[in-house]
XYZ file of C-alpha atoms in Angstrom:
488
model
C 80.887 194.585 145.376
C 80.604 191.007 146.917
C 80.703 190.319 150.591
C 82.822 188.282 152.118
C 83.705 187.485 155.101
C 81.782 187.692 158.210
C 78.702 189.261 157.224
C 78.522 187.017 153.944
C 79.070 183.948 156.649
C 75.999 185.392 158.538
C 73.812 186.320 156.177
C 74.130 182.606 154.735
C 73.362 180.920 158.358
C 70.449 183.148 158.336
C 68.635 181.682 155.101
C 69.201 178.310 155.805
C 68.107 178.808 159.878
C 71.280 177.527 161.557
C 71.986 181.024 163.090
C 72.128 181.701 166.618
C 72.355 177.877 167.465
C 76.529 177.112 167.108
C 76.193 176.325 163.591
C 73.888 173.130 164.088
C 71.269 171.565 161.284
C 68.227 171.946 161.915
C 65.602 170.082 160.356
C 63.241 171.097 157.481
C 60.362 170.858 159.406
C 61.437 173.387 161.806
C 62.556 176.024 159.484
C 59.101 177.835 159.304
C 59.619 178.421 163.057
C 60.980 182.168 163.588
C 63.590 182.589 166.085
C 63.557 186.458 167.556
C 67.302 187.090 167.142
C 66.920 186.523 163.660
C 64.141 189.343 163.103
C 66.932 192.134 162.757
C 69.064 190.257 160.681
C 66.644 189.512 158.699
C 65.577 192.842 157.997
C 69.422 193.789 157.018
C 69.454 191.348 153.855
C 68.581 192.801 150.707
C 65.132 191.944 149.478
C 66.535 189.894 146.594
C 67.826 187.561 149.011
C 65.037 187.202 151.084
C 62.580 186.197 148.142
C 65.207 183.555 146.790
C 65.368 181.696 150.697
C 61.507 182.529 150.895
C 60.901 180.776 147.275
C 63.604 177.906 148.701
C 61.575 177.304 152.163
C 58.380 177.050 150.398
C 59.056 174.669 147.792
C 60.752 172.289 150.604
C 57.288 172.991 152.564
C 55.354 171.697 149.767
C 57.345 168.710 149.250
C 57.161 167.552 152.568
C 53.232 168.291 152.472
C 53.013 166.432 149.106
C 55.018 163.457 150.316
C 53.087 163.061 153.717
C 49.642 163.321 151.747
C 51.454 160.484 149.194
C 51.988 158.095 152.333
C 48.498 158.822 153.613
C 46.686 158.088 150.766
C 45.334 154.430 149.886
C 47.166 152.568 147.155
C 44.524 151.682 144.823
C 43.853 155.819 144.660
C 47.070 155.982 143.708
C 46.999 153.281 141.070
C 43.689 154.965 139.289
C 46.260 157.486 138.606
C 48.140 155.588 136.917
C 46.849 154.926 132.722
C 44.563 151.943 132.161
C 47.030 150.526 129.395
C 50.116 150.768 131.771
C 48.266 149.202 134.478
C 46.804 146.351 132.086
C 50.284 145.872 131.043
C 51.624 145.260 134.437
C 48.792 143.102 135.844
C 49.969 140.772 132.475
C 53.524 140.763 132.746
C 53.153 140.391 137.205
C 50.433 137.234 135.941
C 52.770 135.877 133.533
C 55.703 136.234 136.088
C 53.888 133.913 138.420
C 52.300 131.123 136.267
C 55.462 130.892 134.584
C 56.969 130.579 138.027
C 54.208 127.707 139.226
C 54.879 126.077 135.663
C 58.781 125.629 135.879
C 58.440 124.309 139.468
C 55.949 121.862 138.620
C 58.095 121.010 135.395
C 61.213 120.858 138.006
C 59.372 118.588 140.487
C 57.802 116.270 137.815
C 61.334 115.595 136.078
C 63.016 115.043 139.389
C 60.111 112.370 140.191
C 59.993 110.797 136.858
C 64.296 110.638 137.302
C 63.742 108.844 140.959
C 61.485 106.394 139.084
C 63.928 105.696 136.278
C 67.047 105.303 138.229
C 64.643 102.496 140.488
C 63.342 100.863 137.638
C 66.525 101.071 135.411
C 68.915 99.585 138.374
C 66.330 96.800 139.293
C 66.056 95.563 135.582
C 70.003 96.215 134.517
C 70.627 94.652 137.837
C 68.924 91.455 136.868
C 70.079 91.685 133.125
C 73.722 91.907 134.345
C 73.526 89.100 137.000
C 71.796 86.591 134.385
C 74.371 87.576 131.376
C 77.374 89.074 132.219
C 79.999 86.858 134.209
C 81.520 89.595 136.968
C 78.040 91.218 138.096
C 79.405 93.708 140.490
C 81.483 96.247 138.632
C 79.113 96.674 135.750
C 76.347 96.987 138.099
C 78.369 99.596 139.950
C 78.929 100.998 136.542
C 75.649 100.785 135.729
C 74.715 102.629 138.821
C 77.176 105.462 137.989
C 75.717 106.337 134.706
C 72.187 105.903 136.073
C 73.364 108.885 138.944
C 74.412 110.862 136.444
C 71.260 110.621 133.821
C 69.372 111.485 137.330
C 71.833 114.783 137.805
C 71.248 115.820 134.304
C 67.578 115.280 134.541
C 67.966 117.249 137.905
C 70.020 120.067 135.809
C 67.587 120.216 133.160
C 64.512 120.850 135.387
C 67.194 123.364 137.256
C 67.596 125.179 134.247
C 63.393 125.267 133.129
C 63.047 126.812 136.224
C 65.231 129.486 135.574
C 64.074 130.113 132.180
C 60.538 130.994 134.005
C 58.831 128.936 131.348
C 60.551 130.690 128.263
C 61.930 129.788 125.514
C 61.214 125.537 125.925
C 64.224 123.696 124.484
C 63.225 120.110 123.268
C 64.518 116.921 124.130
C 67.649 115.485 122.298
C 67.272 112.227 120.054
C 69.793 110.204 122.776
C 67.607 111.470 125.483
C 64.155 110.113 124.154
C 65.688 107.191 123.348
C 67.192 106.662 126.793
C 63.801 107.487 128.546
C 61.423 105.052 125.994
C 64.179 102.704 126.761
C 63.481 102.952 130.582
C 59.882 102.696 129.958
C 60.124 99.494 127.817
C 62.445 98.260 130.640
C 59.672 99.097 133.261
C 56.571 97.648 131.551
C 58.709 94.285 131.075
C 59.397 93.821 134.732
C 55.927 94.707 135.257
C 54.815 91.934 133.048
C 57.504 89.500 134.502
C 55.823 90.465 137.627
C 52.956 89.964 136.988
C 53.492 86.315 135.504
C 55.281 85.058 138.321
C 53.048 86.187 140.330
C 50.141 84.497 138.613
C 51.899 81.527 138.418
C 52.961 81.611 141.950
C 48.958 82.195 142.989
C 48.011 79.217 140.470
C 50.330 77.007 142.007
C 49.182 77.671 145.537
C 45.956 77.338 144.787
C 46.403 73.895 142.561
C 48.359 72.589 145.613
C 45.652 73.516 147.890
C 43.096 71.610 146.017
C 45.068 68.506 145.169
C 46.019 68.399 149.279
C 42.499 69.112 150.591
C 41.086 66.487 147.926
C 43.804 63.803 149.108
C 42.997 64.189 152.798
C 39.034 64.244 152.186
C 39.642 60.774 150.237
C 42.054 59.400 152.820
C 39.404 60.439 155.851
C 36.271 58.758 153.845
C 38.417 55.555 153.531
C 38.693 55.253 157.059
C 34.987 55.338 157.473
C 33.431 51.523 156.877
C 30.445 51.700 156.128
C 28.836 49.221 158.485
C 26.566 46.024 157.108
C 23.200 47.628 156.492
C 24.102 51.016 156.785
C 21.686 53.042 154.142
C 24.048 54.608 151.501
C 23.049 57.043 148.941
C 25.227 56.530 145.920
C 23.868 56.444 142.614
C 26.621 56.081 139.146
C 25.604 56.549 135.786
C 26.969 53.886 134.267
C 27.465 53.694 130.271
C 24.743 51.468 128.382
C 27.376 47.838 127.307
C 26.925 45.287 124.613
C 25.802 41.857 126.520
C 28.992 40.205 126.407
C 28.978 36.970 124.105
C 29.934 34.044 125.345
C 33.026 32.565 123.255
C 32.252 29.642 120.980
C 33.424 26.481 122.322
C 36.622 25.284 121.091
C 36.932 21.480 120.054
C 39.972 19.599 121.947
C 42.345 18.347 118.956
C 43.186 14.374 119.936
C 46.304 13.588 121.554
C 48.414 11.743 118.864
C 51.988 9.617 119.036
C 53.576 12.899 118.281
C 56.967 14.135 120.186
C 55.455 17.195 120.748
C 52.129 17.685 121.416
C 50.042 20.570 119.490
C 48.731 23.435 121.636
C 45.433 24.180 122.431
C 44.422 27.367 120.179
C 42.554 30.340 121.866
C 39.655 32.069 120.083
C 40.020 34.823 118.119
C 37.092 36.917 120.082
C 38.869 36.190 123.946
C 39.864 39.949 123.866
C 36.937 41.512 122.244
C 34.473 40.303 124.819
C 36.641 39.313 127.619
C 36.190 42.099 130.923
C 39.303 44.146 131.720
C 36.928 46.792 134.611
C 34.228 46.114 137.228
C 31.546 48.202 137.004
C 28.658 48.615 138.938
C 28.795 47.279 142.553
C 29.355 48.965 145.842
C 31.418 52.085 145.414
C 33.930 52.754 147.510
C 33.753 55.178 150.977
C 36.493 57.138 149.742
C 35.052 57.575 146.001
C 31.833 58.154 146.893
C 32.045 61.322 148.965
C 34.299 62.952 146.246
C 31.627 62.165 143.843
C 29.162 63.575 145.560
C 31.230 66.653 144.880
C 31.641 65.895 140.985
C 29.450 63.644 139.417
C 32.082 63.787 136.401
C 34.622 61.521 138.455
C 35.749 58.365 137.072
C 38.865 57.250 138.864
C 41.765 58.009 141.130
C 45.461 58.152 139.830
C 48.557 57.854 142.538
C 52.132 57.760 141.624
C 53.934 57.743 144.650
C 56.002 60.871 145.045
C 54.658 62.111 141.624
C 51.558 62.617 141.003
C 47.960 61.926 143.457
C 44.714 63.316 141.413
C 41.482 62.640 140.535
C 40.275 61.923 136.758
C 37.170 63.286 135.143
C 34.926 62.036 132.406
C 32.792 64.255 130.317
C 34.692 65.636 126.637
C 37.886 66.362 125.536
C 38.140 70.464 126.310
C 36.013 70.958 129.433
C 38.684 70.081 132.016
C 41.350 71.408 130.032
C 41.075 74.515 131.786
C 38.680 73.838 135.005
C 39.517 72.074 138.508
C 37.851 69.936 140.061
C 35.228 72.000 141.343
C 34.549 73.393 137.632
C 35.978 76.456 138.390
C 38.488 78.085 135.759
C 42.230 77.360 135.950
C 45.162 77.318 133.467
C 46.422 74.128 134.897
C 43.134 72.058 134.598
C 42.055 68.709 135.537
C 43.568 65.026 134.482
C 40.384 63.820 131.948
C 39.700 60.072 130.479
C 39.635 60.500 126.495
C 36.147 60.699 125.324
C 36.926 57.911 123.202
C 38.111 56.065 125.593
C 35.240 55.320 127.762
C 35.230 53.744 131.280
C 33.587 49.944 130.348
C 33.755 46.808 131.139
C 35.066 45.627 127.907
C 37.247 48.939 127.150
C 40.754 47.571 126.854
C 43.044 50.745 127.110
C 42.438 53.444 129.084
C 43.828 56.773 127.602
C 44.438 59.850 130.364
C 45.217 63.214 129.309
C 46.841 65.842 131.603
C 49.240 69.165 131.212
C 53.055 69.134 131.151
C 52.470 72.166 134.075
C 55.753 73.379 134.675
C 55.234 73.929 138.002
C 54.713 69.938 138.590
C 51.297 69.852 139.201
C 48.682 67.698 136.700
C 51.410 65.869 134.857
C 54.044 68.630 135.054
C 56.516 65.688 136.337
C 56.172 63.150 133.858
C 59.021 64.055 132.050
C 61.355 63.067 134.664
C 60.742 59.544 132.664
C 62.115 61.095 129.577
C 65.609 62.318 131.268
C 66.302 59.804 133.902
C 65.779 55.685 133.675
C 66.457 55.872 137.827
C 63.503 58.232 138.230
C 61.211 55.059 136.084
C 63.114 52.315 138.072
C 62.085 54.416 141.827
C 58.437 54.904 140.377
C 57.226 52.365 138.174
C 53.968 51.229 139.748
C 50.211 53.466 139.132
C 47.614 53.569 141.998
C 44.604 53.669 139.737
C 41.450 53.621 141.891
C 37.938 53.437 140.144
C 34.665 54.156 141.568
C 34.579 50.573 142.385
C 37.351 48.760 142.831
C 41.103 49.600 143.541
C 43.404 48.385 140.282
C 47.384 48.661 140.038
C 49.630 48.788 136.735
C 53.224 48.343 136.189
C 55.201 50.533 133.091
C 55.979 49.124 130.327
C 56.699 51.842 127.665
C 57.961 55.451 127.716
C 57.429 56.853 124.294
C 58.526 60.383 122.857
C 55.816 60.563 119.905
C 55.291 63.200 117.154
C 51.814 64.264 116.171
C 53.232 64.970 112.848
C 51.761 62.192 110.291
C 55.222 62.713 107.812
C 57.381 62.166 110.795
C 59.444 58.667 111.673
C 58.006 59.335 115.681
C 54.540 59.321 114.394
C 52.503 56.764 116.291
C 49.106 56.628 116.723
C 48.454 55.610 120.198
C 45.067 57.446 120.661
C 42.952 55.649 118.640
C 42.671 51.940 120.009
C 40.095 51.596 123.571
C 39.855 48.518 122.577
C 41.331 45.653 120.009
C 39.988 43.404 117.146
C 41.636 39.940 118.146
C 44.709 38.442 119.864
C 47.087 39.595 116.930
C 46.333 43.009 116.828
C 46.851 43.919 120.400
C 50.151 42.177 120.303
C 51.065 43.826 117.489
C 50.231 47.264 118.895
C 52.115 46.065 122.139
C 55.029 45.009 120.082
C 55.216 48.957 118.267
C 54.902 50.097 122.070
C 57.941 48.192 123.050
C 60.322 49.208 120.009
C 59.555 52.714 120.043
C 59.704 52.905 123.649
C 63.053 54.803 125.092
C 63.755 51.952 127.306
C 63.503 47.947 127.327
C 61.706 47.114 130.364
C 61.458 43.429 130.897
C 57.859 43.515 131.833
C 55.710 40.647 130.087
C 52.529 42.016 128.708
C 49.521 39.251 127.506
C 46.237 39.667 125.319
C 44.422 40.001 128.454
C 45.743 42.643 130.207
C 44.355 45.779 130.358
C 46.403 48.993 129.462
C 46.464 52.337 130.953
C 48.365 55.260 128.786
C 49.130 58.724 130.087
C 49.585 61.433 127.670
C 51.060 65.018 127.808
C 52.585 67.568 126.234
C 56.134 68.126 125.250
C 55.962 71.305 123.251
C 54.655 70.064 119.413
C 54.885 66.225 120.130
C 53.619 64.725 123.200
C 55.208 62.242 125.896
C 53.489 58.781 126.215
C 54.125 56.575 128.977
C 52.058 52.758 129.026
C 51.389 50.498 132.198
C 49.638 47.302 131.928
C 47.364 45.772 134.976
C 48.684 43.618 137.881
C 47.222 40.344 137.160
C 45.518 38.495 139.916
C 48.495 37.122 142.436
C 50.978 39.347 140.953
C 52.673 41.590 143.815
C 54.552 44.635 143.250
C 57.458 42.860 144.761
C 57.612 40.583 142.430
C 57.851 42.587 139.411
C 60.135 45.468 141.143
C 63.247 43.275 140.263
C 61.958 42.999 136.759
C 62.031 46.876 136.458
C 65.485 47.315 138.015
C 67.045 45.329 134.664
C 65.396 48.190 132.247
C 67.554 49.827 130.443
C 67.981 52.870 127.036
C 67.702 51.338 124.160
């Protein structure tokens, strides 16, 4: 028969140790503590009972014992009891867990990086494209500027997303996305190189400037210093070995006759050939002499007012093409005397070679005389200053000229220093004069002396010829002969 009840009640606060106390929990730790007014009670339950709550209390005791010894005991005693292939297992998948972790960061820093770059990069070179090309900058630029934000948010996205993959799994790159990035990277190594050119150009310019200046104020400073009468000078010039000049034959005076007109005198055929069109030799002057001291490869001085104000070097062909004045190496070079063209007494046409700098250094502004007849009227006159003596030449000829021997512009200027007789230097003046791109009423005679400056224009080159101020001319006087030139 069961019990209920009561005593059932009783019996049941007895095993699990709340009796006697008003029905409170007590805890498990306490239940091994025997109360005395449980002793009798006790006793009254059968003795099945008893060893079922006896069995009960000692399996809680020895799960609280195993549990405290569990918290006391070091943690790498507890893993050893744990299978080597389980632990191997989880040291792999904890290492993988982490490098895979490091990995997508760095993969999530680099792409945001290499997206700040190529938004920079993309904006400064669209930015230029657009203001050169397109004709209302501003909203494609803005436009250009929103697509660029979002390429940056997708690159952003996709570094997102790596990271969240844990390094898993790698998805490549679609075809419109490598194009857009090699595009960026093309865009960025152009700018680089346009960078870098203007940059080098800027620097070459400076530094050209800087030379020209600092060799224009040492010449103007030694020209202010006379050397006095007697003053010892050191100033040696190697000057050319020169045919003895031969005196011209003498000419017989025809008779005067009963003629209405009387016959001129004739000239000899040789006047040119041996006549003197330099002085050589002598005492140098202050100003040329200290700046050949520095180079003893200058030959002359060349001044165009507001153009051009340089010295000119004599040794071949190609060494100055690329080397200042100090023989050190620059792109823009140094003006040169042809080699076949030599500074003598008896050389007839002087032949000057220089680059078409764009910049407008050497003889970068030359072909201002091409575009503009005002710019040849304003500066007409050439400053030529020898080692010796200070000589002046007024324009006469602007040519365009092809190098091309098939071509109609072909005209060999290059080859004549000096001329056979009377007739051909005429005749060679006479091709300057047609061909030229303007008539310039300038009179030019068998004895004057030429000067031709010669530079590039891409394939052809640009030729402009100035004959010598004869004794008693002034620039005054032939300044109003100038101001009638005109295209022809």
């Amino acid at each position: 028969m069961s019990e209920t009840g009561e005593p059932r009640r009783r019996r049941r606060q007895i095993i699990d140790g709340t009796a006697g106390d008003g029905g409170a929990q007590r805890t498990p730790g306490e239940r091994d503590i025997p109360r005395a007014h449980t002793d009798e009670a006790f006793a009254a339950i059968p003795a099945k009972a008893q060893e079922g709550a006896a069995a009960r209390r000692r399996r809680a005791q020895h799960q609280e014992g195993a549990q405290a010894d569990a918290e006391r005991e070091p943690v790498y005693e507890r893993i050893s009891r744990v299978p080597a292939h389980e632990r191997a297992d989880g040291d792999r998948m904890d290492g993988a867990k982490h490098a895979a972790k490091r990995g997508a960061q760095k993969a999530a820093d680099g792409a945001k990086k290499a997206a700040k770059t190529a938004k920079r990069a993309a904006i400064g070179i669209g930015g230029m494209l657009l203001l050169l090309w397109e004709e209302d900058a501003k909203p494609a630029l803005a436009k250009l500027a929103g697509k660029l934000r979002g390429t940056v948010g997708a690159a952003d996205d996709d570094a997102k997303a790596e990271a969240r993959e844990s390094g898993a799994g790698k998805t490549g790159l679609s075809r419109e996305e490598w194009i857009r990035r090699i595009a960026v990277v093309c865009l960025a190594c152009m700018a680089c190189y346009c960078l870098f050119m203007i940059g080098s150009i800027l620097l070459r310019t400076i530094r050209t400037n800087k030379l020209t200046d600092d060799l224009s104020r040492m010449k103007r400073e030694a020209a202010i210093h006379t050397p006095e009468p007697g003053e010892e000078r050191n100033f040696t010039v190697f000057i050319p070995e020169t045919p003895t000049p031969v005196p011209p034959e003498e000419t017989p005076v025809p008779r005067t006759t009963a003629q209405p007109t009387p016959t001129p005198t004739p000239r000899p055929l040789d006047t040119v050939k041996t006549a003197i069109y330099h002085e050589v030799g002598g005492d140098a002057l202050p100003e040329m002499e200290k700046l050949y001291n520095e180079n003893r490869d200058l030959i002359a001085w060349i001044g165009i007012e507001e153009v051009l104000d340089l010295p000119v070097m004599y040794r071949d062909n190609s060494y100055y093409l690329y080397r200042d004045f100090y023989k050190k190496k620059n792109t823009a070079g140094t003006l040169f005397l042809d080699v076949n063209h030599p500074f003598k007494e008896h050389t007839q046409n002087l032949l000057l070679h220089g680059h078409n700098m764009k910049d407008g250094t050497m003889f970068g502004r030359l072909a201002q005389y091409e575009q503009d007849i005002s710019y040849l009227k304003n500066h007409a006159f050439i400053d030529f200053d020898t080692l010796w003596k200070r000589e002046k030449y007024v324009i006469f000829a602007v040519l365009h000229v092809s190098l091309d021997v098939k071509s109609d512009d072909f005209f060999n200027y290059y080859s004549y220093p000096t001329f056979s007789s009377d007739a051909a230097f005429e005749s060679y003046v006479t091709q300057l004069q047609l061909r030229s791109m303007y008539a310039i009423p300038v009179d030019v005679n068998p004895g004057d002396a030429l000067l031709t400056l010669s530079t590039c224009l891409d394939e052809d080159r640009l030729v402009i010829v100035a004959r010598k101020l004869r004794e008693g001319e002034t620039k005054h006087d032939l300044r109003s002969a100038v101001r009638l030139a005109t295209r022809q």
